[in-house]
Each structure stands twice: as C-alpha cells, then as structure tokens.
Amino acid sequence: MVDREPDRGAPTATPLNVAYRIDRIAQHLSGHWLDFGCADGGYVEEMLARGLDSVNGVDVEEDRIAEAKRRSLPNAEFVAFDGATLPFDTGSFDGAFMNEVLEHVADEDRALAEVRRVLKPGGCVVVMSPNRWFPIECHNVTIGSVTVCPAPLIPWLPERLTHTWTAARNYWPRQLEGRVRDAGFAIKETSFIWPVLETYAWLPRKGIDFYQRHFRTWDHVPGLRRFGVSTLVIGQKLA
C-alpha cells in the first residue's frame, strides 16, 4: 500500500447504514469502547443503545467533534486529536471501532499500533474499509482535471496505476487482514459489508426498496458476499 495523506472522508452515519453495520458487530459490544474516527458521533449513539457502558470518540476534525458533542450523549466523551497519538492510557478499552477510517489515515501502522496500545489484553478491534472486489470506487477519483465519484472499475485496476488518482486507499481483503494481523492482532473474523443505497437518489426508488429489503440475506452467501463494498476484519489483541 502507498503511504500518503489521503483526504479525510465524509461521515457515513446514515440511519440504515448505522443500524446494519452495528448489527454485524453487536455480539462483540460490551464494556468501554473507542470509536477511532467518530465523525459526528452517529455510531457512538447506536453502540451505546446496543448496550455499551461507555464510549470515547476521537476525530481529527474539530467541527465533527463539535457536532458529536451537541448530541449530549450520556456515557460518551468526544475529543479532537492529532491523528497520531491517542490521548488515553495503555489498556483503557475493551474494544475499538474503526469504520471507514484506516484508508484515510496518514500512517496505517501507527494508527493500528495506537489502537492496540489502548486496548486491554483480549480486547477487540473492528476494522471496516473499502473492498477492492467491489467494482466501484466510492471516494473521489481525479484524473487530470476531471474528478469522478463514484468511479466504476477503478478498484479492479492495478494500484500502481490508480494510487495517484484516488483520494483514499482501497484494500484487497487479504491486504486489510494482513494489516490488522501485522499490528499484533489475532484475526477472529473476515467478512464483508454491503452498501445500503441511502445516498444515491438517482437510482430508481423501486429498485432501492427491493435492494434494501433483501441485501442482508447476502451477507453470508459464498462467492457473492465477496463483492461487498467494504471488508470487515475483527481482531483480538494478544495477551
């Protein structure tokens, strides 16, 4: 993967997306968690509603932290940080949530190392990041003076050709899994996340309604599931 400072991305906390993604990790939610790249706090609110005792959210964007604080969530604290060093003691959290964040950080290894540091032994890390098997790049793609989003087929082209065009990283599932493993986590699950089509109003309404009724049934269909928009990797901090 190419080391660079990508753009910082847009929040993804639309109602169906939040419910679906937290559903996928609900069995792991307990205790005190970190939301690394919390944006406006939409996922924090849902994780608390699903039974977490408390959540700390961090983000590099101060305006997003201000939005999160305006939610006035009990048992949630939000703080802006420098993107490099987490302002928490070693072994502070039972779990960490990194939702569509790793592809935007300046240094992937440093980010994962910091998350590992602040987790308790046995703690869980949840990483969701773009999946190159999904045939559409959902971040901006700029070629010369032209910027396109979404951009068909870009993820399937060799990265040596596309890395200067794309605003964020995109991972083959084995690459994302390897990043998490190399950071000192045991891999507990690798699976896929479907798009929920809440933000593409140009698609036919009937088609969107049909898709949203059925997409969850594809989560575990062999072969088909590989084409989800994001890869989900769940790791556990080794003692």
mmCIF file with all atom_site columns, N, CA, C and O in Angstrom, residues 1-9 103-105 108 130-132 134-144 146-171 175:
data_model
loop_
_atom_site.group_PDB
_atom_site.id
_atom_site.type_symbol
_atom_site.label_atom_id
_atom_site.label_alt_id
_atom_site.label_comp_id
_atom_site.label_asym_id
_atom_site.label_entity_id
_atom_site.label_seq_id
_atom_site.pdbx_PDB_ins_code
_atom_site.Cartn_x
_atom_site.Cartn_y
_atom_site.Cartn_z
_atom_site.occupancy
_atom_site.B_iso_or_equiv
_atom_site.pdbx_formal_charge
_atom_site.auth_seq_id
_atom_site.auth_comp_id
_atom_site.auth_asym_id
_atom_site.auth_atom_id
_atom_site.pdbx_PDB_model_num
ATOM 1   N N  . MET A 1 1   ? 0.844   -1.193 0.000   1.00 0.00 ? 1   MET A N  1
ATOM 2   C CA . MET A 1 1   ? 0.000   0.000  0.000   1.00 0.00 ? 1   MET A CA 1
ATOM 3   C C  . MET A 1 1   ? 0.882   1.246  0.000   1.00 0.00 ? 1   MET A C  1
ATOM 4   O O  . MET A 1 1   ? 1.958   1.258  0.569   1.00 0.00 ? 1   MET A O  1
ATOM 5   N N  . VAL A 1 2   ? 0.351   2.307  -0.591  1.00 0.00 ? 2   VAL A N  1
ATOM 6   C CA . VAL A 1 2   ? 1.118   3.538  -0.708  1.00 0.00 ? 2   VAL A CA 1
ATOM 7   C C  . VAL A 1 2   ? 0.890   4.400  0.521   1.00 0.00 ? 2   VAL A C  1
ATOM 8   O O  . VAL A 1 2   ? -0.239  4.622  0.947   1.00 0.00 ? 2   VAL A O  1
ATOM 9   N N  . ASP A 1 3   ? 1.984   4.863  1.131   1.00 0.00 ? 3   ASP A N  1
ATOM 10  C CA . ASP A 1 3   ? 1.866   5.748  2.281   1.00 0.00 ? 3   ASP A CA 1
ATOM 11  C C  . ASP A 1 3   ? 1.658   7.170  1.788   1.00 0.00 ? 3   ASP A C  1
ATOM 12  O O  . ASP A 1 3   ? 2.463   7.711  1.040   1.00 0.00 ? 3   ASP A O  1
ATOM 13  N N  . ARG A 1 4   ? 0.566   7.779  2.227   1.00 0.00 ? 4   ARG A N  1
ATOM 14  C CA . ARG A 1 4   ? 0.268   9.135  1.832   1.00 0.00 ? 4   ARG A CA 1
ATOM 15  C C  . ARG A 1 4   ? -0.768  9.692  2.783   1.00 0.00 ? 4   ARG A C  1
ATOM 16  O O  . ARG A 1 4   ? -1.340  8.973  3.584   1.00 0.00 ? 4   ARG A O  1
ATOM 17  N N  . GLU A 1 5   ? -1.033  10.988 2.676   1.00 0.00 ? 5   GLU A N  1
ATOM 18  C CA . GLU A 1 5   ? -2.083  11.635 3.462   1.00 0.00 ? 5   GLU A CA 1
ATOM 19  C C  . GLU A 1 5   ? -3.315  11.743 2.578   1.00 0.00 ? 5   GLU A C  1
ATOM 20  O O  . GLU A 1 5   ? -3.423  12.639 1.752   1.00 0.00 ? 5   GLU A O  1
ATOM 21  N N  . PRO A 1 6   ? -4.248  10.787 2.665   1.00 0.00 ? 6   PRO A N  1
ATOM 22  C CA . PRO A 1 6   ? -5.444  10.871 1.837   1.00 0.00 ? 6   PRO A CA 1
ATOM 23  C C  . PRO A 1 6   ? -6.388  11.960 2.362   1.00 0.00 ? 6   PRO A C  1
ATOM 24  O O  . PRO A 1 6   ? -6.133  12.589 3.392   1.00 0.00 ? 6   PRO A O  1
ATOM 25  N N  . ASP A 1 7   ? -7.493  12.143 1.649   1.00 0.00 ? 7   ASP A N  1
ATOM 26  C CA . ASP A 1 7   ? -8.484  13.063 2.202   1.00 0.00 ? 7   ASP A CA 1
ATOM 27  C C  . ASP A 1 7   ? -9.123  12.423 3.426   1.00 0.00 ? 7   ASP A C  1
ATOM 28  O O  . ASP A 1 7   ? -8.924  11.248 3.710   1.00 0.00 ? 7   ASP A O  1
ATOM 29  N N  . ARG A 1 8   ? -9.880  13.193 4.162   1.00 0.00 ? 8   ARG A N  1
ATOM 30  C CA . ARG A 1 8   ? -10.375 12.720 5.452   1.00 0.00 ? 8   ARG A CA 1
ATOM 31  C C  . ARG A 1 8   ? -11.772 12.122 5.397   1.00 0.00 ? 8   ARG A C  1
ATOM 32  O O  . ARG A 1 8   ? -12.305 11.696 6.417   1.00 0.00 ? 8   ARG A O  1
ATOM 33  N N  . GLY A 1 9   ? -12.350 12.070 4.214   1.00 0.00 ? 9   GLY A N  1
ATOM 34  C CA . GLY A 1 9   ? -13.588 11.328 4.045   1.00 0.00 ? 9   GLY A CA 1
ATOM 35  C C  . GLY A 1 9   ? -14.811 12.050 4.564   1.00 0.00 ? 9   GLY A C  1
ATOM 36  O O  . GLY A 1 9   ? -14.733 13.079 5.229   1.00 0.00 ? 9   GLY A O  1
ATOM 37  N N  . GLU A 1 103 ? -8.359  3.738  5.708   1.00 0.00 ? 103 GLU A N  1
ATOM 38  C CA . GLU A 1 103 ? -7.984  4.155  4.355   1.00 0.00 ? 103 GLU A CA 1
ATOM 39  C C  . GLU A 1 103 ? -7.665  5.647  4.255   1.00 0.00 ? 103 GLU A C  1
ATOM 40  O O  . GLU A 1 103 ? -7.123  6.105  3.244   1.00 0.00 ? 103 GLU A O  1
ATOM 41  N N  . HIS A 1 104 ? -7.973  6.407  5.319   1.00 0.00 ? 104 HIS A N  1
ATOM 42  C CA . HIS A 1 104 ? -7.763  7.851  5.295   1.00 0.00 ? 104 HIS A CA 1
ATOM 43  C C  . HIS A 1 104 ? -6.589  8.326  6.148   1.00 0.00 ? 104 HIS A C  1
ATOM 44  O O  . HIS A 1 104 ? -6.180  9.480  6.031   1.00 0.00 ? 104 HIS A O  1
ATOM 45  N N  . VAL A 1 105 ? -6.074  7.485  7.031   1.00 0.00 ? 105 VAL A N  1
ATOM 46  C CA . VAL A 1 105 ? -5.050  7.957  7.962   1.00 0.00 ? 105 VAL A CA 1
ATOM 47  C C  . VAL A 1 105 ? -3.718  8.158  7.257   1.00 0.00 ? 105 VAL A C  1
ATOM 48  O O  . VAL A 1 105 ? -3.444  7.552  6.212   1.00 0.00 ? 105 VAL A O  1
ATOM 49  N N  . GLU A 1 108 ? -0.976  4.016  8.457   1.00 0.00 ? 108 GLU A N  1
ATOM 50  C CA . GLU A 1 108 ? -1.809  2.890  8.881   1.00 0.00 ? 108 GLU A CA 1
ATOM 51  C C  . GLU A 1 108 ? -1.192  2.121  10.048  1.00 0.00 ? 108 GLU A C  1
ATOM 52  O O  . GLU A 1 108 ? -1.891  1.751  11.003  1.00 0.00 ? 108 GLU A O  1
ATOM 53  N N  . PRO A 1 130 ? -12.671 -0.047 2.573   1.00 0.00 ? 130 PRO A N  1
ATOM 54  C CA . PRO A 1 130 ? -13.102 -0.388 1.219   1.00 0.00 ? 130 PRO A CA 1
ATOM 55  C C  . PRO A 1 130 ? -12.516 -1.694 0.697   1.00 0.00 ? 130 PRO A C  1
ATOM 56  O O  . PRO A 1 130 ? -11.348 -2.009 0.931   1.00 0.00 ? 130 PRO A O  1
ATOM 57  N N  . ASN A 1 131 ? -13.341 -2.424 -0.041  1.00 0.00 ? 131 ASN A N  1
ATOM 58  C CA . ASN A 1 131 ? -13.025 -3.742 -0.571  1.00 0.00 ? 131 ASN A CA 1
ATOM 59  C C  . ASN A 1 131 ? -12.798 -3.635 -2.076  1.00 0.00 ? 131 ASN A C  1
ATOM 60  O O  . ASN A 1 131 ? -13.699 -3.247 -2.828  1.00 0.00 ? 131 ASN A O  1
ATOM 61  N N  . ARG A 1 132 ? -11.617 -4.014 -2.545  1.00 0.00 ? 132 ARG A N  1
ATOM 62  C CA . ARG A 1 132 ? -11.303 -3.891 -3.967  1.00 0.00 ? 132 ARG A CA 1
ATOM 63  C C  . ARG A 1 132 ? -12.105 -4.842 -4.854  1.00 0.00 ? 132 ARG A C  1
ATOM 64  O O  . ARG A 1 132 ? -12.173 -4.644 -6.076  1.00 0.00 ? 132 ARG A O  1
ATOM 65  N N  . PHE A 1 134 ? -15.270 -4.947 -4.735  1.00 0.00 ? 134 PHE A N  1
ATOM 66  C CA . PHE A 1 134 ? -16.428 -4.131 -5.125  1.00 0.00 ? 134 PHE A CA 1
ATOM 67  C C  . PHE A 1 134 ? -16.008 -3.284 -6.327  1.00 0.00 ? 134 PHE A C  1
ATOM 68  O O  . PHE A 1 134 ? -15.020 -2.554 -6.259  1.00 0.00 ? 134 PHE A O  1
ATOM 69  N N  . PRO A 1 135 ? -16.724 -3.333 -7.428  1.00 0.00 ? 135 PRO A N  1
ATOM 70  C CA . PRO A 1 135 ? -16.200 -2.777 -8.683  1.00 0.00 ? 135 PRO A CA 1
ATOM 71  C C  . PRO A 1 135 ? -16.349 -1.272 -8.851  1.00 0.00 ? 135 PRO A C  1
ATOM 72  O O  . PRO A 1 135 ? -16.099 -0.763 -9.942  1.00 0.00 ? 135 PRO A O  1
ATOM 73  N N  . ILE A 1 136 ? -16.715 -0.562 -7.799  1.00 0.00 ? 136 ILE A N  1
ATOM 74  C CA . ILE A 1 136 ? -16.907 0.880  -7.900  1.00 0.00 ? 136 ILE A CA 1
ATOM 75  C C  . ILE A 1 136 ? -16.111 1.563  -6.797  1.00 0.00 ? 136 ILE A C  1
ATOM 76  O O  . ILE A 1 136 ? -16.225 1.193  -5.618  1.00 0.00 ? 136 ILE A O  1
ATOM 77  N N  . GLU A 1 137 ? -15.307 2.558  -7.150  1.00 0.00 ? 137 GLU A N  1
ATOM 78  C CA . GLU A 1 137 ? -14.597 3.369  -6.163  1.00 0.00 ? 137 GLU A CA 1
ATOM 79  C C  . GLU A 1 137 ? -15.556 4.439  -5.648  1.00 0.00 ? 137 GLU A C  1
ATOM 80  O O  . GLU A 1 137 ? -16.102 5.236  -6.426  1.00 0.00 ? 137 GLU A O  1
ATOM 81  N N  . CYS A 1 138 ? -15.771 4.449  -4.352  1.00 0.00 ? 138 CYS A N  1
ATOM 82  C CA . CYS A 1 138 ? -16.767 5.343  -3.755  1.00 0.00 ? 138 CYS A CA 1
ATOM 83  C C  . CYS A 1 138 ? -16.169 6.637  -3.204  1.00 0.00 ? 138 CYS A C  1
ATOM 84  O O  . CYS A 1 138 ? -16.901 7.465  -2.649  1.00 0.00 ? 138 CYS A O  1
ATOM 85  N N  . HIS A 1 139 ? -14.851 6.791  -3.299  1.00 0.00 ? 139 HIS A N  1
ATOM 86  C CA . HIS A 1 139 ? -14.212 8.061  -2.998  1.00 0.00 ? 139 HIS A CA 1
ATOM 87  C C  . HIS A 1 139 ? -13.883 8.774  -4.309  1.00 0.00 ? 139 HIS A C  1
ATOM 88  O O  . HIS A 1 139 ? -13.936 8.176  -5.378  1.00 0.00 ? 139 HIS A O  1
ATOM 89  N N  . ASN A 1 140 ? -13.529 10.041 -4.201  1.00 0.00 ? 140 ASN A N  1
ATOM 90  C CA . ASN A 1 140 ? -13.208 10.810 -5.401  1.00 0.00 ? 140 ASN A CA 1
ATOM 91  C C  . ASN A 1 140 ? -12.038 10.184 -6.155  1.00 0.00 ? 140 ASN A C  1
ATOM 92  O O  . ASN A 1 140 ? -11.053 9.750  -5.550  1.00 0.00 ? 140 ASN A O  1
ATOM 93  N N  . VAL A 1 141 ? -12.161 10.182 -7.479  1.00 0.00 ? 141 VAL A N  1
ATOM 94  C CA . VAL A 1 141 ? -11.085 9.772  -8.374  1.00 0.00 ? 141 VAL A CA 1
ATOM 95  C C  . VAL A 1 141 ? -10.805 10.956 -9.300  1.00 0.00 ? 141 VAL A C  1
ATOM 96  O O  . VAL A 1 141 ? -11.717 11.441 -9.985  1.00 0.00 ? 141 VAL A O  1
ATOM 97  N N  . THR A 1 142 ? -9.561  11.423 -9.291  1.00 0.00 ? 142 THR A N  1
ATOM 98  C CA . THR A 1 142 ? -9.188  12.577 -10.099 1.00 0.00 ? 142 THR A CA 1
ATOM 99  C C  . THR A 1 142 ? -8.125  12.168 -11.111 1.00 0.00 ? 142 THR A C  1
ATOM 100 O O  . THR A 1 142 ? -7.042  11.720 -10.729 1.00 0.00 ? 142 THR A O  1
ATOM 101 N N  . ILE A 1 143 ? -8.469  12.319 -12.385 1.00 0.00 ? 143 ILE A N  1
ATOM 102 C CA . ILE A 1 143 ? -7.543  12.035 -13.475 1.00 0.00 ? 143 ILE A CA 1
ATOM 103 C C  . ILE A 1 143 ? -7.382  13.317 -14.279 1.00 0.00 ? 143 ILE A C  1
ATOM 104 O O  . ILE A 1 143 ? -8.327  13.778 -14.923 1.00 0.00 ? 143 ILE A O  1
ATOM 105 N N  . GLY A 1 144 ? -6.214  13.923 -14.177 1.00 0.00 ? 144 GLY A N  1
ATOM 106 C CA . GLY A 1 144 ? -6.013  15.225 -14.795 1.00 0.00 ? 144 GLY A CA 1
ATOM 107 C C  . GLY A 1 144 ? -6.887  16.264 -14.128 1.00 0.00 ? 144 GLY A C  1
ATOM 108 O O  . GLY A 1 144 ? -6.850  16.442 -12.911 1.00 0.00 ? 144 GLY A O  1
ATOM 109 N N  . VAL A 1 146 ? -10.234 16.135 -14.233 1.00 0.00 ? 146 VAL A N  1
ATOM 110 C CA . VAL A 1 146 ? -11.571 15.563 -14.091 1.00 0.00 ? 146 VAL A CA 1
ATOM 111 C C  . VAL A 1 146 ? -11.659 14.766 -12.794 1.00 0.00 ? 146 VAL A C  1
ATOM 112 O O  . VAL A 1 146 ? -10.821 13.899 -12.524 1.00 0.00 ? 146 VAL A O  1
ATOM 113 N N  . THR A 1 147 ? -12.682 15.059 -11.983 1.00 0.00 ? 147 THR A N  1
ATOM 114 C CA . THR A 1 147 ? -12.939 14.315 -10.753 1.00 0.00 ? 147 THR A CA 1
ATOM 115 C C  . THR A 1 147 ? -14.279 13.601 -10.881 1.00 0.00 ? 147 THR A C  1
ATOM 116 O O  . THR A 1 147 ? -15.281 14.214 -11.265 1.00 0.00 ? 147 THR A O  1
ATOM 117 N N  . VAL A 1 148 ? -14.275 12.308 -10.549 1.00 0.00 ? 148 VAL A N  1
ATOM 118 C CA . VAL A 1 148 ? -15.467 11.475 -10.683 1.00 0.00 ? 148 VAL A CA 1
ATOM 119 C C  . VAL A 1 148 ? -15.732 10.768 -9.361  1.00 0.00 ? 148 VAL A C  1
ATOM 120 O O  . VAL A 1 148 ? -14.807 10.306 -8.694  1.00 0.00 ? 148 VAL A O  1
ATOM 121 N N  . CYS A 1 149 ? -16.998 10.650 -8.988  1.00 0.00 ? 149 CYS A N  1
ATOM 122 C CA . CYS A 1 149 ? -17.401 9.859  -7.819  1.00 0.00 ? 149 CYS A CA 1
ATOM 123 C C  . CYS A 1 149 ? -18.907 9.596  -7.922  1.00 0.00 ? 149 CYS A C  1
ATOM 124 O O  . CYS A 1 149 ? -19.674 10.548 -8.044  1.00 0.00 ? 149 CYS A O  1
ATOM 125 N N  . PRO A 1 150 ? -19.287 8.326  -7.889  1.00 0.00 ? 150 PRO A N  1
ATOM 126 C CA . PRO A 1 150 ? -18.478 7.104  -7.837  1.00 0.00 ? 150 PRO A CA 1
ATOM 127 C C  . PRO A 1 150 ? -17.821 6.822  -9.182  1.00 0.00 ? 150 PRO A C  1
ATOM 128 O O  . PRO A 1 150 ? -18.250 7.338  -10.218 1.00 0.00 ? 150 PRO A O  1
ATOM 129 N N  . ALA A 1 151 ? -16.785 5.962  -9.165  1.00 0.00 ? 151 ALA A N  1
ATOM 130 C CA . ALA A 1 151 ? -15.990 5.684  -10.357 1.00 0.00 ? 151 ALA A CA 1
ATOM 131 C C  . ALA A 1 151 ? -15.954 4.185  -10.626 1.00 0.00 ? 151 ALA A C  1
ATOM 132 O O  . ALA A 1 151 ? -15.274 3.438  -9.910  1.00 0.00 ? 151 ALA A O  1
ATOM 133 N N  . PRO A 1 152 ? -16.656 3.705  -11.646 1.00 0.00 ? 152 PRO A N  1
ATOM 134 C CA . PRO A 1 152 ? -16.690 2.265  -11.937 1.00 0.00 ? 152 PRO A CA 1
ATOM 135 C C  . PRO A 1 152 ? -15.317 1.703  -12.303 1.00 0.00 ? 152 PRO A C  1
ATOM 136 O O  . PRO A 1 152 ? -14.510 2.369  -12.958 1.00 0.00 ? 152 PRO A O  1
ATOM 137 N N  . LEU A 1 153 ? -15.075 0.476  -11.857 1.00 0.00 ? 153 LEU A N  1
ATOM 138 C CA . LEU A 1 153 ? -13.948 -0.371 -12.246 1.00 0.00 ? 153 LEU A CA 1
ATOM 139 C C  . LEU A 1 153 ? -12.584 0.082  -11.721 1.00 0.00 ? 153 LEU A C  1
ATOM 140 O O  . LEU A 1 153 ? -11.616 -0.679 -11.821 1.00 0.00 ? 153 LEU A O  1
ATOM 141 N N  . ILE A 1 154 ? -12.467 1.241  -11.142 1.00 0.00 ? 154 ILE A N  1
ATOM 142 C CA . ILE A 1 154 ? -11.175 1.708  -10.632 1.00 0.00 ? 154 ILE A CA 1
ATOM 143 C C  . ILE A 1 154 ? -10.566 0.709  -9.644  1.00 0.00 ? 154 ILE A C  1
ATOM 144 O O  . ILE A 1 154 ? -9.358  0.421  -9.706  1.00 0.00 ? 154 ILE A O  1
ATOM 145 N N  . PRO A 1 155 ? -11.336 0.117  -8.702  1.00 0.00 ? 155 PRO A N  1
ATOM 146 C CA . PRO A 1 155 ? -10.709 -0.818 -7.750  1.00 0.00 ? 155 PRO A CA 1
ATOM 147 C C  . PRO A 1 155 ? -10.093 -2.045 -8.407  1.00 0.00 ? 155 PRO A C  1
ATOM 148 O O  . PRO A 1 155 ? -9.214  -2.682 -7.823  1.00 0.00 ? 155 PRO A O  1
ATOM 149 N N  . TRP A 1 156 ? -10.539 -2.413 -9.595  1.00 0.00 ? 156 TRP A N  1
ATOM 150 C CA . TRP A 1 156 ? -10.043 -3.620 -10.243 1.00 0.00 ? 156 TRP A CA 1
ATOM 151 C C  . TRP A 1 156 ? -8.783  -3.363 -11.063 1.00 0.00 ? 156 TRP A C  1
ATOM 152 O O  . TRP A 1 156 ? -8.174  -4.310 -11.573 1.00 0.00 ? 156 TRP A O  1
ATOM 153 N N  . LEU A 1 157 ? -8.400  -2.106 -11.228 1.00 0.00 ? 157 LEU A N  1
ATOM 154 C CA . LEU A 1 157 ? -7.178  -1.790 -11.961 1.00 0.00 ? 157 LEU A CA 1
ATOM 155 C C  . LEU A 1 157 ? -5.971  -1.912 -11.036 1.00 0.00 ? 157 LEU A C  1
ATOM 156 O O  . LEU A 1 157 ? -6.103  -1.786 -9.817  1.00 0.00 ? 157 LEU A O  1
ATOM 157 N N  . PRO A 1 158 ? -4.783  -2.149 -11.569 1.00 0.00 ? 158 PRO A N  1
ATOM 158 C CA . PRO A 1 158 ? -3.591  -2.247 -10.714 1.00 0.00 ? 158 PRO A CA 1
ATOM 159 C C  . PRO A 1 158 ? -3.358  -0.968 -9.911  1.00 0.00 ? 158 PRO A C  1
ATOM 160 O O  . PRO A 1 158 ? -3.478  0.143  -10.443 1.00 0.00 ? 158 PRO A O  1
ATOM 161 N N  . GLU A 1 159 ? -3.017  -1.142 -8.646  1.00 0.00 ? 159 GLU A N  1
ATOM 162 C CA . GLU A 1 159 ? -2.827  0.024  -7.776  1.00 0.00 ? 159 GLU A CA 1
ATOM 163 C C  . GLU A 1 159 ? -1.680  0.921  -8.248  1.00 0.00 ? 159 GLU A C  1
ATOM 164 O O  . GLU A 1 159 ? -1.712  2.130  -8.037  1.00 0.00 ? 159 GLU A O  1
ATOM 165 N N  . ARG A 1 160 ? -0.692  0.328  -8.900  1.00 0.00 ? 160 ARG A N  1
ATOM 166 C CA . ARG A 1 160 ? 0.418   1.154  -9.378  1.00 0.00 ? 160 ARG A CA 1
ATOM 167 C C  . ARG A 1 160 ? -0.059  2.185  -10.400 1.00 0.00 ? 160 ARG A C  1
ATOM 168 O O  . ARG A 1 160 ? 0.611   3.216  -10.607 1.00 0.00 ? 160 ARG A O  1
ATOM 169 N N  . LEU A 1 161 ? -1.203  1.933  -11.047 1.00 0.00 ? 161 LEU A N  1
ATOM 170 C CA . LEU A 1 161 ? -1.768  2.883  -11.994 1.00 0.00 ? 161 LEU A CA 1
ATOM 171 C C  . LEU A 1 161 ? -2.703  3.877  -11.324 1.00 0.00 ? 161 LEU A C  1
ATOM 172 O O  . LEU A 1 161 ? -2.789  5.033  -11.755 1.00 0.00 ? 161 LEU A O  1
ATOM 173 N N  . THR A 1 162 ? -3.414  3.447  -10.288 1.00 0.00 ? 162 THR A N  1
ATOM 174 C CA . THR A 1 162 ? -4.515  4.258  -9.754  1.00 0.00 ? 162 THR A CA 1
ATOM 175 C C  . THR A 1 162 ? -4.190  5.039  -8.495  1.00 0.00 ? 162 THR A C  1
ATOM 176 O O  . THR A 1 162 ? -4.964  5.906  -8.103  1.00 0.00 ? 162 THR A O  1
ATOM 177 N N  . HIS A 1 163 ? -3.063  4.734  -7.817  1.00 0.00 ? 163 HIS A N  1
ATOM 178 C CA . HIS A 1 163 ? -2.861  5.315  -6.486  1.00 0.00 ? 163 HIS A CA 1
ATOM 179 C C  . HIS A 1 163 ? -2.737  6.830  -6.507  1.00 0.00 ? 163 HIS A C  1
ATOM 180 O O  . HIS A 1 163 ? -3.018  7.490  -5.510  1.00 0.00 ? 163 HIS A O  1
ATOM 181 N N  . THR A 1 164 ? -2.319  7.404  -7.632  1.00 0.00 ? 164 THR A N  1
ATOM 182 C CA . THR A 1 164 ? -2.244  8.868  -7.706  1.00 0.00 ? 164 THR A CA 1
ATOM 183 C C  . THR A 1 164 ? -3.581  9.491  -8.086  1.00 0.00 ? 164 THR A C  1
ATOM 184 O O  . THR A 1 164 ? -3.740  10.706 -8.027  1.00 0.00 ? 164 THR A O  1
ATOM 185 N N  . TRP A 1 165 ? -4.539  8.671  -8.492  1.00 0.00 ? 165 TRP A N  1
ATOM 186 C CA . TRP A 1 165 ? -5.857  9.176  -8.868  1.00 0.00 ? 165 TRP A CA 1
ATOM 187 C C  . TRP A 1 165 ? -6.826  9.216  -7.697  1.00 0.00 ? 165 TRP A C  1
ATOM 188 O O  . TRP A 1 165 ? -7.744  10.035 -7.683  1.00 0.00 ? 165 TRP A O  1
ATOM 189 N N  . THR A 1 166 ? -6.670  8.314  -6.756  1.00 0.00 ? 166 THR A N  1
ATOM 190 C CA . THR A 1 166 ? -7.693  8.093  -5.731  1.00 0.00 ? 166 THR A CA 1
ATOM 191 C C  . THR A 1 166 ? -7.450  8.930  -4.477  1.00 0.00 ? 166 THR A C  1
ATOM 192 O O  . THR A 1 166 ? -6.315  9.184  -4.093  1.00 0.00 ? 166 THR A O  1
ATOM 193 N N  . ALA A 1 167 ? -8.549  9.312  -3.835  1.00 0.00 ? 167 ALA A N  1
ATOM 194 C CA . ALA A 1 167 ? -8.470  10.154 -2.646  1.00 0.00 ? 167 ALA A CA 1
ATOM 195 C C  . ALA A 1 167 ? -8.271  9.348  -1.374  1.00 0.00 ? 167 ALA A C  1
ATOM 196 O O  . ALA A 1 167 ? -7.970  9.918  -0.322  1.00 0.00 ? 167 ALA A O  1
ATOM 197 N N  . ALA A 1 168 ? -8.447  8.039  -1.453  1.00 0.00 ? 168 ALA A N  1
ATOM 198 C CA . ALA A 1 168 ? -8.291  7.181  -0.276  1.00 0.00 ? 168 ALA A CA 1
ATOM 199 C C  . ALA A 1 168 ? -7.800  5.812  -0.721  1.00 0.00 ? 168 ALA A C  1
ATOM 200 O O  . ALA A 1 168 ? -7.893  5.455  -1.891  1.00 0.00 ? 168 ALA A O  1
ATOM 201 N N  . ARG A 1 169 ? -7.276  5.041  0.211   1.00 0.00 ? 169 ARG A N  1
ATOM 202 C CA . ARG A 1 169 ? -6.805  3.694  -0.088  1.00 0.00 ? 169 ARG A CA 1
ATOM 203 C C  . ARG A 1 169 ? -7.991  2.752  -0.314  1.00 0.00 ? 169 ARG A C  1
ATOM 204 O O  . ARG A 1 169 ? -9.112  3.033  0.089   1.00 0.00 ? 169 ARG A O  1
ATOM 205 N N  . ASN A 1 170 ? -7.707  1.632  -0.926  1.00 0.00 ? 170 ASN A N  1
ATOM 206 C CA . ASN A 1 170 ? -8.681  0.577  -1.134  1.00 0.00 ? 170 ASN A CA 1
ATOM 207 C C  . ASN A 1 170 ? -7.922  -0.737 -1.001  1.00 0.00 ? 170 ASN A C  1
ATOM 208 O O  . ASN A 1 170 ? -6.805  -0.851 -1.506  1.00 0.00 ? 170 ASN A O  1
ATOM 209 N N  . TYR A 1 171 ? -8.501  -1.733 -0.325  1.00 0.00 ? 171 TYR A N  1
ATOM 210 C CA . TYR A 1 171 ? -7.757  -2.932 0.051   1.00 0.00 ? 171 TYR A CA 1
ATOM 211 C C  . TYR A 1 171 ? -8.378  -4.199 -0.536  1.00 0.00 ? 171 TYR A C  1
ATOM 212 O O  . TYR A 1 171 ? -9.595  -4.384 -0.469  1.00 0.00 ? 171 TYR A O  1
ATOM 213 N N  . GLN A 1 175 ? -5.159  -7.988 2.072   1.00 0.00 ? 175 GLN A N  1
ATOM 214 C CA . GLN A 1 175 ? -4.303  -6.879 2.471   1.00 0.00 ? 175 GLN A CA 1
ATOM 215 C C  . GLN A 1 175 ? -4.781  -6.274 3.788   1.00 0.00 ? 175 GLN A C  1
ATOM 216 O O  . GLN A 1 175 ? -3.972  -5.983 4.680   1.00 0.00 ? 175 GLN A O  1
#
